Every structure is written in structure tokens, then in C-alpha cells.
JSON list of C-alpha atoms in Angstrom, two decimals:
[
{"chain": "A", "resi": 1, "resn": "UNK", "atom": "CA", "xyz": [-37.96, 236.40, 94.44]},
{"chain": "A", "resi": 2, "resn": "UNK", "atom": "CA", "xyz": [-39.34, 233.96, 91.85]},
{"chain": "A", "resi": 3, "resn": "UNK", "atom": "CA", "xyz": [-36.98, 231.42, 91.83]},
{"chain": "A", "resi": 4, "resn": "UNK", "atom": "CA", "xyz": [-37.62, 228.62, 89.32]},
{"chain": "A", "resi": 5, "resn": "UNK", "atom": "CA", "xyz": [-35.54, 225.57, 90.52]},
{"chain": "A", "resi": 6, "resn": "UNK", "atom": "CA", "xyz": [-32.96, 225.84, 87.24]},
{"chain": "A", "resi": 7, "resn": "UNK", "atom": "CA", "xyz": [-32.22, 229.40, 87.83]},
{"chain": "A", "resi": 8, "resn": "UNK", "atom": "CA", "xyz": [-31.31, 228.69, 91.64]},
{"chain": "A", "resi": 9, "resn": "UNK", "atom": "CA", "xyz": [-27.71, 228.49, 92.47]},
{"chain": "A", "resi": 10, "resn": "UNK", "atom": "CA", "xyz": [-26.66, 227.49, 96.08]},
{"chain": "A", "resi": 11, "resn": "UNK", "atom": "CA", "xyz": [-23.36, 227.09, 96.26]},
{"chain": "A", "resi": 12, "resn": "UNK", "atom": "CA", "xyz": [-21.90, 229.25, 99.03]},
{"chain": "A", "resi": 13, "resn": "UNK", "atom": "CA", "xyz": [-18.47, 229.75, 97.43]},
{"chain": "A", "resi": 14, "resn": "UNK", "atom": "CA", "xyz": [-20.48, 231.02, 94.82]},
{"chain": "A", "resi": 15, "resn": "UNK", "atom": "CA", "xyz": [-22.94, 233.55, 96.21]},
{"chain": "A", "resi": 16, "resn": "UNK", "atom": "CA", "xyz": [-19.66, 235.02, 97.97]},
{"chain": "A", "resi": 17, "resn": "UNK", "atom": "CA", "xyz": [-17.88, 235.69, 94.84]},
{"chain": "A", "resi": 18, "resn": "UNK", "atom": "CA", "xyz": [-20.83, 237.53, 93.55]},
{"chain": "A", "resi": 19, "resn": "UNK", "atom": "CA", "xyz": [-20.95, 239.80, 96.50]},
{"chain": "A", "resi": 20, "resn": "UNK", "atom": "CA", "xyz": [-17.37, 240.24, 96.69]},
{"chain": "A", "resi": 21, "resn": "UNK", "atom": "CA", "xyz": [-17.06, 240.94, 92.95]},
{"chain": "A", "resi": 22, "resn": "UNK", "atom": "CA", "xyz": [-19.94, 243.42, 93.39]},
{"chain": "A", "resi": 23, "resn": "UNK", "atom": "CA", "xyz": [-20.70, 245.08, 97.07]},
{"chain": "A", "resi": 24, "resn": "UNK", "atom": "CA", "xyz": [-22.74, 247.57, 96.55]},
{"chain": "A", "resi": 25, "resn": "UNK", "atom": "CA", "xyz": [-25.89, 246.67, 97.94]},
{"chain": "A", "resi": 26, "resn": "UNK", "atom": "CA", "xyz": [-29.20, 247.76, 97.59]},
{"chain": "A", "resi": 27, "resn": "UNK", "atom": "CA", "xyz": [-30.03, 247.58, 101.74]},
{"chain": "A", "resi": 28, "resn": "UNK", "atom": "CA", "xyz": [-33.65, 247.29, 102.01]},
{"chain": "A", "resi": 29, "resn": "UNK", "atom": "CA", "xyz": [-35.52, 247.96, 105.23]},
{"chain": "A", "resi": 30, "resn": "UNK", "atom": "CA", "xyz": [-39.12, 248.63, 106.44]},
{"chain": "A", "resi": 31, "resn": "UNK", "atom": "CA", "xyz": [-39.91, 252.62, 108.06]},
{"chain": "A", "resi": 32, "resn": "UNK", "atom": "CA", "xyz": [-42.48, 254.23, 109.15]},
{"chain": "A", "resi": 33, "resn": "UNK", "atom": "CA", "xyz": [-43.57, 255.31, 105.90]},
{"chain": "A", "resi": 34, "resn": "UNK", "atom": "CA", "xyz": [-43.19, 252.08, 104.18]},
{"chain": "A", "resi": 35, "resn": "UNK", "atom": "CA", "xyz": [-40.17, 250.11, 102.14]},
{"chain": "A", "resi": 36, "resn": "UNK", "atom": "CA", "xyz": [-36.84, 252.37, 102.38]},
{"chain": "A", "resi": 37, "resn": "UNK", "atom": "CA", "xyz": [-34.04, 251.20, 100.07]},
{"chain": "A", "resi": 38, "resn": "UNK", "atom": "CA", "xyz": [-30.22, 252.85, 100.04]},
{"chain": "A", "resi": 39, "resn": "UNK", "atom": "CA", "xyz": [-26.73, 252.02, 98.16]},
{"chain": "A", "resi": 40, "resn": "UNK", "atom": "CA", "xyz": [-24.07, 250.59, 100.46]},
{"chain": "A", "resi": 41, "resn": "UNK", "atom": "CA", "xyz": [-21.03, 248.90, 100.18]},
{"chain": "A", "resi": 42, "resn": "UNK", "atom": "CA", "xyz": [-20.22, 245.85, 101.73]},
{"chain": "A", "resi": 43, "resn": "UNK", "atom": "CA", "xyz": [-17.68, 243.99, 103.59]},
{"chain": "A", "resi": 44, "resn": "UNK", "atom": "CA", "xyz": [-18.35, 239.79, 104.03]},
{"chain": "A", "resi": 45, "resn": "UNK", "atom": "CA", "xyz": [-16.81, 238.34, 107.56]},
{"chain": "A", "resi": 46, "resn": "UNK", "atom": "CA", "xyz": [-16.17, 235.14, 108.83]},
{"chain": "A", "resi": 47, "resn": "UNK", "atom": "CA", "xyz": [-16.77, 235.35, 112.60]},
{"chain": "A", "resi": 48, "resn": "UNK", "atom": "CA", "xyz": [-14.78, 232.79, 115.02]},
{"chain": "A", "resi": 49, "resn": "UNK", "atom": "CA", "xyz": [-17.72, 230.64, 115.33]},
{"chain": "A", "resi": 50, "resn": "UNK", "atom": "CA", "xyz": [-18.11, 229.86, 111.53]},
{"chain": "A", "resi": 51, "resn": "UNK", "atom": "CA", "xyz": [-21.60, 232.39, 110.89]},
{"chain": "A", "resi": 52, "resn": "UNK", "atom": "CA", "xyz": [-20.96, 234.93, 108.63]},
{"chain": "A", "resi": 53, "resn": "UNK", "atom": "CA", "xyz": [-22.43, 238.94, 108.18]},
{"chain": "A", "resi": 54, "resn": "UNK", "atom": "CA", "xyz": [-22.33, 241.60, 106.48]},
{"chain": "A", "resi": 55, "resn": "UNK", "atom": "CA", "xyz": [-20.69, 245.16, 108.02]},
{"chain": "A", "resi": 56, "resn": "UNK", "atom": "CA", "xyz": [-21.03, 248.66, 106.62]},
{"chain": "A", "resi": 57, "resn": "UNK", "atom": "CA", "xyz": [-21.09, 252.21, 107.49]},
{"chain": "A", "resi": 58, "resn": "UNK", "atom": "CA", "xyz": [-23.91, 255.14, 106.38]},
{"chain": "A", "resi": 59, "resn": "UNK", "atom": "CA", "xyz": [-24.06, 259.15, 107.34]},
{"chain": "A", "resi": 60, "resn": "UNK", "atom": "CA", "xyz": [-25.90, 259.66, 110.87]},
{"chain": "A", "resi": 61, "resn": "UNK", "atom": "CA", "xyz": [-27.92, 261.81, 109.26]},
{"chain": "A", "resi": 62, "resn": "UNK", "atom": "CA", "xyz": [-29.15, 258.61, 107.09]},
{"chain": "A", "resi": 63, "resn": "UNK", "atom": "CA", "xyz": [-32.95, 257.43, 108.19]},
{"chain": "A", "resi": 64, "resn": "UNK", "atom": "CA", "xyz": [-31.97, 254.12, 107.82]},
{"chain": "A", "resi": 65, "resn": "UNK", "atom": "CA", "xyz": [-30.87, 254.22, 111.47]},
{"chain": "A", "resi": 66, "resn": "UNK", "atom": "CA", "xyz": [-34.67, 254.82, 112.58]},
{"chain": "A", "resi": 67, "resn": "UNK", "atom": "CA", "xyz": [-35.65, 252.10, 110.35]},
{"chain": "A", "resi": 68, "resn": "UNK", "atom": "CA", "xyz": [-34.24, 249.95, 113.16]},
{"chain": "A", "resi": 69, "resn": "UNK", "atom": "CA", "xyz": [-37.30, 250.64, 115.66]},
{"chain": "A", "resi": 70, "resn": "UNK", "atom": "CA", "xyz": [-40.11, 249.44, 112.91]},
{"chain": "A", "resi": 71, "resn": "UNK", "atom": "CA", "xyz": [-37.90, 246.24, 112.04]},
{"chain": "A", "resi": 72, "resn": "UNK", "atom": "CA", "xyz": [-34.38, 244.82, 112.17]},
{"chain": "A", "resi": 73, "resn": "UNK", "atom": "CA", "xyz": [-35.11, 242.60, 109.64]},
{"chain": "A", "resi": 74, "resn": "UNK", "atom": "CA", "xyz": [-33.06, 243.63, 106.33]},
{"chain": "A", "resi": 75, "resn": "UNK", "atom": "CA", "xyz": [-33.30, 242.48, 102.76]},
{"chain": "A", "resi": 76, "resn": "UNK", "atom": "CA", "xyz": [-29.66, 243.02, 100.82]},
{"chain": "A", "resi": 77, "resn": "UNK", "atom": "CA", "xyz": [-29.25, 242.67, 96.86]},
{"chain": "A", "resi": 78, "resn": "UNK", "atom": "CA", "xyz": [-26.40, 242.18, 95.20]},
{"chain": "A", "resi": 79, "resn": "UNK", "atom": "CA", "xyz": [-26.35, 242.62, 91.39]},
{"chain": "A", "resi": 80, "resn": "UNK", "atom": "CA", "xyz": [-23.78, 240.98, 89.04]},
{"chain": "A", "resi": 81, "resn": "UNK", "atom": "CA", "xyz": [-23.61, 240.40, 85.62]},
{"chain": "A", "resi": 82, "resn": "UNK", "atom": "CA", "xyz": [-26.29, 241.32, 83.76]},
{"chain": "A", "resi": 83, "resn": "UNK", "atom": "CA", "xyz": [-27.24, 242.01, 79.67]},
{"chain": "A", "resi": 84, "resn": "UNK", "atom": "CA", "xyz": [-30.05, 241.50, 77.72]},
{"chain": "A", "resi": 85, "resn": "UNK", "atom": "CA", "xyz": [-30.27, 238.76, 75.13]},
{"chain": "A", "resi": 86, "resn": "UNK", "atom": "CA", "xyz": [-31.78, 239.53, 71.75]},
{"chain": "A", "resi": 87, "resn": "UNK", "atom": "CA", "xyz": [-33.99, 236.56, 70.21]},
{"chain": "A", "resi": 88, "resn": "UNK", "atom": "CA", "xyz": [-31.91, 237.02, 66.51]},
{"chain": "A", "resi": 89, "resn": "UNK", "atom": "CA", "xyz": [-29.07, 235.27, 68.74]},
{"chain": "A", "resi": 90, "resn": "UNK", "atom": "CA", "xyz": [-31.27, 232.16, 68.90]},
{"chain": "A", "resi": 91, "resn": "UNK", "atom": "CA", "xyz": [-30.56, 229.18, 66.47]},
{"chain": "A", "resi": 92, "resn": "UNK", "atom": "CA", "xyz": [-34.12, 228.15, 66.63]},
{"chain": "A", "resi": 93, "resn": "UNK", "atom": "CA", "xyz": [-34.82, 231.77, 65.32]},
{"chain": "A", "resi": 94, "resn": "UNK", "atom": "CA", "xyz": [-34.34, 230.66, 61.51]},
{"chain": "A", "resi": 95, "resn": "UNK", "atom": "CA", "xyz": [-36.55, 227.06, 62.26]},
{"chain": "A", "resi": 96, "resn": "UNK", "atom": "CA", "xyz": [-39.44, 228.48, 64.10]},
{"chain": "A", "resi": 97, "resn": "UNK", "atom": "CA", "xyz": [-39.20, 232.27, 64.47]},
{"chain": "A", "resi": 98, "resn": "UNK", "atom": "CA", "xyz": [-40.71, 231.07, 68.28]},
{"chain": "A", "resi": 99, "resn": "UNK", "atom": "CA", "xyz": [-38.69, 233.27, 70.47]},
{"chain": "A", "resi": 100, "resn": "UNK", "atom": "CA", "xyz": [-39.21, 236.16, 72.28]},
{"chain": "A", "resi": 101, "resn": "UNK", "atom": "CA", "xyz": [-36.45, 238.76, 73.97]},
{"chain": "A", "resi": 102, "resn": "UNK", "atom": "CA", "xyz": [-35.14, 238.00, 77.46]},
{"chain": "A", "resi": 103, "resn": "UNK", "atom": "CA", "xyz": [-32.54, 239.42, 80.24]},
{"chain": "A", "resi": 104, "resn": "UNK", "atom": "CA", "xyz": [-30.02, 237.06, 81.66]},
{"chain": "A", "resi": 105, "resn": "UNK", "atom": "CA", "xyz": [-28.75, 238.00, 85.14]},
{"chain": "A", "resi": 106, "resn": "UNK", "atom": "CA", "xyz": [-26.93, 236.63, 88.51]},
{"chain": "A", "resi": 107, "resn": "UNK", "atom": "CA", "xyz": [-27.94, 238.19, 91.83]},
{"chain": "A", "resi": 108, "resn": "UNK", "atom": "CA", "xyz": [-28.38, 237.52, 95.39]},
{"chain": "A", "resi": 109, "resn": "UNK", "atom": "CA", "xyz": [-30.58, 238.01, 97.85]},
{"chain": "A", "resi": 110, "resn": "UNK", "atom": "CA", "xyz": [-29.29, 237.86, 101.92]},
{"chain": "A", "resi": 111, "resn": "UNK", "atom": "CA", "xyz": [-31.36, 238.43, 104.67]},
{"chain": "A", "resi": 112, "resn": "UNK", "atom": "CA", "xyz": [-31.10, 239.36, 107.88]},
{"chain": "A", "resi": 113, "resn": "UNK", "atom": "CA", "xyz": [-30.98, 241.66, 111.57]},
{"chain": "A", "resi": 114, "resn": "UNK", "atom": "CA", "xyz": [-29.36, 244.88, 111.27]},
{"chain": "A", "resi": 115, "resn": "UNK", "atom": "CA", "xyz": [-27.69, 245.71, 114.23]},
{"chain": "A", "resi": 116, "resn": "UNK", "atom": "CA", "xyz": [-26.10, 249.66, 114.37]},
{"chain": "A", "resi": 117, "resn": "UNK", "atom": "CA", "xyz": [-22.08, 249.68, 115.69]},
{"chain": "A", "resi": 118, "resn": "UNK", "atom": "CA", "xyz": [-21.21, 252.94, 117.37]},
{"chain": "A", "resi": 119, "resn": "UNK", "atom": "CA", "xyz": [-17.92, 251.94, 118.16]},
{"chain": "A", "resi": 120, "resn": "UNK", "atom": "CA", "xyz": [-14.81, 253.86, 117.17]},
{"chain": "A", "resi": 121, "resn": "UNK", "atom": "CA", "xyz": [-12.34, 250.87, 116.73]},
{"chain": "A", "resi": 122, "resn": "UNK", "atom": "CA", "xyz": [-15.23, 248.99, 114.80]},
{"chain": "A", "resi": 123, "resn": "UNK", "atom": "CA", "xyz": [-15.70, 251.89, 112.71]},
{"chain": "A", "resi": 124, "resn": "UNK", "atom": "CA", "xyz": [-12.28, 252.19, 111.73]},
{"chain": "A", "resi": 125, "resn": "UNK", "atom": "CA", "xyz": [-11.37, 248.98, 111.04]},
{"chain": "A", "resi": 126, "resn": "UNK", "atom": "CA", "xyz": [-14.69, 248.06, 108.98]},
{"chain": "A", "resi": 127, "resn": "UNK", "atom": "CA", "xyz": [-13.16, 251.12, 107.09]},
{"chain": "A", "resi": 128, "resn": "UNK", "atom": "CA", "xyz": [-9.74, 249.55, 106.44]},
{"chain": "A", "resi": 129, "resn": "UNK", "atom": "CA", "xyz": [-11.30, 246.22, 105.28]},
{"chain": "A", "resi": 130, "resn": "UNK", "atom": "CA", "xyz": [-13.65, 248.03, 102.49]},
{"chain": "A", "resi": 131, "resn": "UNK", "atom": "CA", "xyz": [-11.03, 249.96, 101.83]},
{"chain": "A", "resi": 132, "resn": "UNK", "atom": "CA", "xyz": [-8.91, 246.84, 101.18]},
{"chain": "A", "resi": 133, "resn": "UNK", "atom": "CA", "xyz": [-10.83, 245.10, 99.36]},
{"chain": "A", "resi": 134, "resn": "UNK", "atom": "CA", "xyz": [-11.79, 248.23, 96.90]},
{"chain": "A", "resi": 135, "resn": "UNK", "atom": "CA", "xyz": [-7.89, 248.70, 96.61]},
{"chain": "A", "resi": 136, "resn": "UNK", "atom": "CA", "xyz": [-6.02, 245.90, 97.11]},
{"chain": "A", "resi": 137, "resn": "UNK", "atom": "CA", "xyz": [-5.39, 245.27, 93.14]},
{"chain": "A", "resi": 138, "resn": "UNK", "atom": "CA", "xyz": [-4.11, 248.74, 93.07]},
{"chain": "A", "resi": 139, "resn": "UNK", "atom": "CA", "xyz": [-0.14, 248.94, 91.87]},
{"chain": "A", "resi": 140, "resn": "UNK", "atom": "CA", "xyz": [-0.79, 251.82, 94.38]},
{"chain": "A", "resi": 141, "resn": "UNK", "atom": "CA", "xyz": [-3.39, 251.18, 96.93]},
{"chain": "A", "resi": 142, "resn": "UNK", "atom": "CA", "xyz": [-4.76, 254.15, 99.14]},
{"chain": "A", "resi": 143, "resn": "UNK", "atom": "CA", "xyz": [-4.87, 252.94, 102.44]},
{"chain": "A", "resi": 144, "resn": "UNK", "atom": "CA", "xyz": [-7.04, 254.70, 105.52]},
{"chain": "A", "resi": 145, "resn": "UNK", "atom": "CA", "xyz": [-4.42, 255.88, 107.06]},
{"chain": "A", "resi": 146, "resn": "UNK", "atom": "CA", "xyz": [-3.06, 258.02, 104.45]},
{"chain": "A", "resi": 147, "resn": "UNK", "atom": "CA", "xyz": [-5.47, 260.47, 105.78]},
{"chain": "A", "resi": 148, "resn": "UNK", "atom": "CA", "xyz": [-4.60, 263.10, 108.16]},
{"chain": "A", "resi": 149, "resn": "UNK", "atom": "CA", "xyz": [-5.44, 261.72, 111.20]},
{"chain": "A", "resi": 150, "resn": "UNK", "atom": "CA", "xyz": [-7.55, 264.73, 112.33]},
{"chain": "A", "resi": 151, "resn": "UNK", "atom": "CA", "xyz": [-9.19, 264.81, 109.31]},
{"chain": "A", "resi": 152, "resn": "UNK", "atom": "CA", "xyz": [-10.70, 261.25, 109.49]},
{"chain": "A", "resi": 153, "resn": "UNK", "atom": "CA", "xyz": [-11.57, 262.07, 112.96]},
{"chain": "A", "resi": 154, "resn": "UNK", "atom": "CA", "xyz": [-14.07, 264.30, 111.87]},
{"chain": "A", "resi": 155, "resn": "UNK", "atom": "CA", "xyz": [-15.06, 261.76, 108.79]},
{"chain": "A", "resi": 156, "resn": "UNK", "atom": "CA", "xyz": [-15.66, 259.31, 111.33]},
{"chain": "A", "resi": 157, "resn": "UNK", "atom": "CA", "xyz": [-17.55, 261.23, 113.64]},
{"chain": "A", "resi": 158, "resn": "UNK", "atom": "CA", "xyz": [-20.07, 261.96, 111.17]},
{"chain": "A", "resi": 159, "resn": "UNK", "atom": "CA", "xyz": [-20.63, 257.87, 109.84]},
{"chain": "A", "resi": 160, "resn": "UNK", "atom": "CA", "xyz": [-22.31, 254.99, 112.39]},
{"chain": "A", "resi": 161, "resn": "UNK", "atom": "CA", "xyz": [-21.22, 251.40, 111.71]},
{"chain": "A", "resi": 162, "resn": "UNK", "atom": "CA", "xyz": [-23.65, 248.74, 110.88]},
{"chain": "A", "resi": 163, "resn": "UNK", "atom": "CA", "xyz": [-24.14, 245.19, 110.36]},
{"chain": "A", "resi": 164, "resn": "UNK", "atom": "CA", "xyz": [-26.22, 242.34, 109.40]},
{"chain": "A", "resi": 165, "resn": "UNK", "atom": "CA", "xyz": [-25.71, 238.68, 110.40]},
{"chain": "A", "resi": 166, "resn": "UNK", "atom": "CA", "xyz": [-26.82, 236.78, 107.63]},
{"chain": "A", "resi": 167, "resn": "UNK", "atom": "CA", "xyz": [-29.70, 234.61, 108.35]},
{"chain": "A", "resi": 168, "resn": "UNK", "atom": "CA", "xyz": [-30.12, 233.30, 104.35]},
{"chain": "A", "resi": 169, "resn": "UNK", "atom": "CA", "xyz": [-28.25, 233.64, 100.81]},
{"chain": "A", "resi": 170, "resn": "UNK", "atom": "CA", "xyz": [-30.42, 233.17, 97.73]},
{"chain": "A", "resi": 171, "resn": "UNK", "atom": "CA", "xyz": [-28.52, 233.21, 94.49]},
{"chain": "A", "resi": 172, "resn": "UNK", "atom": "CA", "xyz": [-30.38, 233.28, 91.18]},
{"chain": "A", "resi": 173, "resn": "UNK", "atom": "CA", "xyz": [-28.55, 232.73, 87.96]},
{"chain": "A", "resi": 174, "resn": "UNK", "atom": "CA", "xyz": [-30.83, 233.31, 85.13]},
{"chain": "A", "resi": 175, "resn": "UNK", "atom": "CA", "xyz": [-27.88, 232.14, 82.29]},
{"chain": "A", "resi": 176, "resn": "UNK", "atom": "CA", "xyz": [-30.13, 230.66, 78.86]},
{"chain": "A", "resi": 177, "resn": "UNK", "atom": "CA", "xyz": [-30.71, 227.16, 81.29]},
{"chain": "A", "resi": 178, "resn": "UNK", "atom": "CA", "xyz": [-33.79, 227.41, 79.90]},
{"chain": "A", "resi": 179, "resn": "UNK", "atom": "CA", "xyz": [-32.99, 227.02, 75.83]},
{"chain": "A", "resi": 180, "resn": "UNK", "atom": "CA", "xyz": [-32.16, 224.39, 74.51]},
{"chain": "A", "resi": 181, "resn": "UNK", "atom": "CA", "xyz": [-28.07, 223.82, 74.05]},
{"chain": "A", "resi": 182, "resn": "UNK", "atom": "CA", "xyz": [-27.78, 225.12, 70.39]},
{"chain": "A", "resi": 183, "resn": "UNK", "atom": "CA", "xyz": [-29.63, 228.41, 71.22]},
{"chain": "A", "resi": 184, "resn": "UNK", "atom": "CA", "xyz": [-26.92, 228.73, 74.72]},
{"chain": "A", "resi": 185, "resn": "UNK", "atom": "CA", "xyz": [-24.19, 227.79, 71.72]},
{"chain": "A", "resi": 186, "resn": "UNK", "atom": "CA", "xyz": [-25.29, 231.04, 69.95]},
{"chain": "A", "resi": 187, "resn": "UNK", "atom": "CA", "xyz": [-25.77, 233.33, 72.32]},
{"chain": "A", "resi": 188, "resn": "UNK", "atom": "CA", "xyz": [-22.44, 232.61, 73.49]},
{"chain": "A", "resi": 189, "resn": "UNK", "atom": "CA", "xyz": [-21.38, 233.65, 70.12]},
{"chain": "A", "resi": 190, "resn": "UNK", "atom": "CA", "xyz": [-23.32, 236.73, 70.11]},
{"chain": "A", "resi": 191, "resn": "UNK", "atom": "CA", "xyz": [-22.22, 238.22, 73.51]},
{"chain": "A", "resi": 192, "resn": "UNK", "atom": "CA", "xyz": [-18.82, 237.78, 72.37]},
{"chain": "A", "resi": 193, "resn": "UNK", "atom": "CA", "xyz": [-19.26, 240.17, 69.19]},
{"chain": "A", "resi": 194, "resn": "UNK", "atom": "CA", "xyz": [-21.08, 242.31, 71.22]},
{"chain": "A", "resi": 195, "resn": "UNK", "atom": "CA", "xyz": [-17.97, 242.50, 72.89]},
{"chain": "A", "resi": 196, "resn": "UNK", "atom": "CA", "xyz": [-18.39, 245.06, 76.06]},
{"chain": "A", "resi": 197, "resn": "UNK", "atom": "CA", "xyz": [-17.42, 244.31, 79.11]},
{"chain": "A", "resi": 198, "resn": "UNK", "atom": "CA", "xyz": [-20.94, 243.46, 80.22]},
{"chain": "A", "resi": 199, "resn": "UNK", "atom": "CA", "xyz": [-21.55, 240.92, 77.16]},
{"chain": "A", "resi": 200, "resn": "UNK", "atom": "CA", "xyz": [-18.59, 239.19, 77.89]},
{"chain": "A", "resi": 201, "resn": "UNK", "atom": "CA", "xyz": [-19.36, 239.16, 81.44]},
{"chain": "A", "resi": 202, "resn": "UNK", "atom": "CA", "xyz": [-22.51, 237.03, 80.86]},
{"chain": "A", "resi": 203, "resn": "UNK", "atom": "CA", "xyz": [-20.89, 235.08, 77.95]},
{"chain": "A", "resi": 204, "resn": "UNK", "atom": "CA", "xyz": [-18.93, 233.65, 80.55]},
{"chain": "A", "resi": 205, "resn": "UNK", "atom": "CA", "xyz": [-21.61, 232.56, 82.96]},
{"chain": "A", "resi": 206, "resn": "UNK", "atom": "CA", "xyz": [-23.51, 231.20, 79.84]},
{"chain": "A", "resi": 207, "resn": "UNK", "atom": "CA", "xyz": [-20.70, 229.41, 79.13]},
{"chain": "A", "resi": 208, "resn": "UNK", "atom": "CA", "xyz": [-20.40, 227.71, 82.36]},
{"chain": "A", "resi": 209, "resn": "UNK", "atom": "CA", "xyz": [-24.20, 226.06, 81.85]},
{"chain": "A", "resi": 210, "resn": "UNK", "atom": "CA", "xyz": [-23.43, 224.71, 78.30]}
]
């Protein structure tokens, strides 16, 4: 990833709260037939001797699994906010009509060793923390066990665990660090009339580098 040195951020809190706030991954690994690339949530653990990885769960039927004898080595992606910025935003716009359109955008990049998890009590509890973590704000949360146990039997007999020890975190916050502070002033101002959820999103992170 081109990573100019005021885009990178490398603060671990950070990078976590981006993958937290968004785990679905793009998991990208290297087959037989070249680059394969699937959707998969995420769950971020602390092991007991302080490294941290990555655990989730795909079909059997996925290839991914076979990936694993070309290469263990895994490339995970993690997109959060995102919008594109419009050069009439810019207050230099009116002086020098010297601006061109952009995107803004946060993301990370881990790497790592897939391993695969065929373990039952793995399995099920990897399935109870995602589940946690995608319901825990819930006034109701569904929790795992709400199931029929039979019927997650069979779920689970059908899904292989996975995980990936994380060897490296790369975060890259492209937020206006680039324009001067008047043109970050306005485009502040014009993500917040946008108004979605998206432009206020990045408004905040633009916000942050003012």
C-alpha cells in the first residue's frame, strides 16, 4: 500500500477501533490459480502472552481452505470511513481554481499465517464472541444459544474455524492532511451539509487533523 508518511497512522489503540468498528474483512490469500479474495468477519484476541490474531469461520466447501497448501501467508483489509471530497468544498477553490477531486479514507492492512481450527469448542466459542460483539448494543441481543441445539449442530458441522496471528497492522488515514488548514476548515463544513451518515463519518476524522 502506498503509504505517504502523513497518511500513516500507527497507533495500535487506533487500528483496533477501526477493525472493531468494521470486521468484515476482505481475507486475501494466494491459490493455485492466482490472488483469491473473500468477505469475513472478524473477531480481535488478546492471547495470554500479549500477541494478538485474528479468528473467523468460512463454509468447508470454501477454497480458501486449499489456499493454505500454496501459502499461509494472508493479507486482511479492513475498510472504515470513507467519502469522496468534491474540490467546490475547497477555500482555495475561489483564489486559484487549483484543485482537483479526491477520496478521503481510513483502512488497515494486517498480515499474517492462517492457520485452519477444526475444533468443536473453538468453533463455538469464536461463534459466541462474533456474535457478541455484532449484538452486544442490542436492547435485545440474540445470543448462540438461542438456537436449537441440534440445529447448530448441523450449522457447525458444515463451517471450519480459522485464524491469523497478526504479524503487522498498517493503518492509513487519508483525512485532507494534505491541504492546507482553511481548505480541512471547509470540507469539514461541507461533509456536515452533506449530512449522511458516511459524510459525517469522515467529517469527524477530518476534524481530528485540523
Amino acid at each position: 500500500m502506498y503509504l505517504p508518511k502523513q497518511f500513516e497512522e500507527t497507533s495500535v489503540p487506533v487500528l483496533l477501533n477501526l477493525i472493531k468498528a468494521h470486521p468484515l474483512a476482505t481475507v486475501i490469500t494466494m491459490s493455485t490459480s492466482g490472488l483469491n479474495a473473500n468477505h469475513i468477519p472478524m473477531v480481535v484476541v488478546e492471547k495470554i502472552d500479549g500477541t494478538m490474531a485474528l479468528r473467523g469461520h468460512v463454509a468447508r466447501a470454501n477454497p480458501i481452505l486449499a489456499d493454505l497448501a500454496v501459502s499461509s501467508q494472508t493479507l486482511l483489509v479492513f475498510q472504515g470511513a470513507e467519502h469522496y471530497i468534491t474540490p467546490s468544498w475547497y477555500a482555495t477553490k475561489q483564489e486559484t481554481e487549483k484543485v482537483v477531486p479526491t477520496w478521503n479514507y481510513a483502512v488497515v492492512h494486517v498480515k499474517g499465517q492462517m492457520r485452519v481450527v477444526d475444533d468443536a469448542a473453538w468453533l463455538h466459542q469464536q461463534l459466541e464472541d462474533l456474535t457478541a460483539q455484532q449484538e452486544g448494543t442490542r436492547d435485545r441481543p440474540w445470543s448462540v444459544n438461542d438456537a436449537p441445539a441440534e440445529f447448530l449442530d448441523q450449522i457447525k458441522q458444515a463451517i471450519v474455524g480459522f485464524e491469523v496471528q497478526i504479524e503487522s497492522m498498517v493503518g492509513k488515514w487519508k483525512v485532507s492532511q494534505n491541504q492546507p488548514p482553511k481548505n480541512r476548515a471547509t470540507v469539514v463544513e461541507g461533509l456536515e451539509q452533506e449530512g449522511t451518515e458516511k459524510a459525517l463519518l469522515m467529517r469527524d476524522l477530518v476534524k481530528k487533523n485540523l
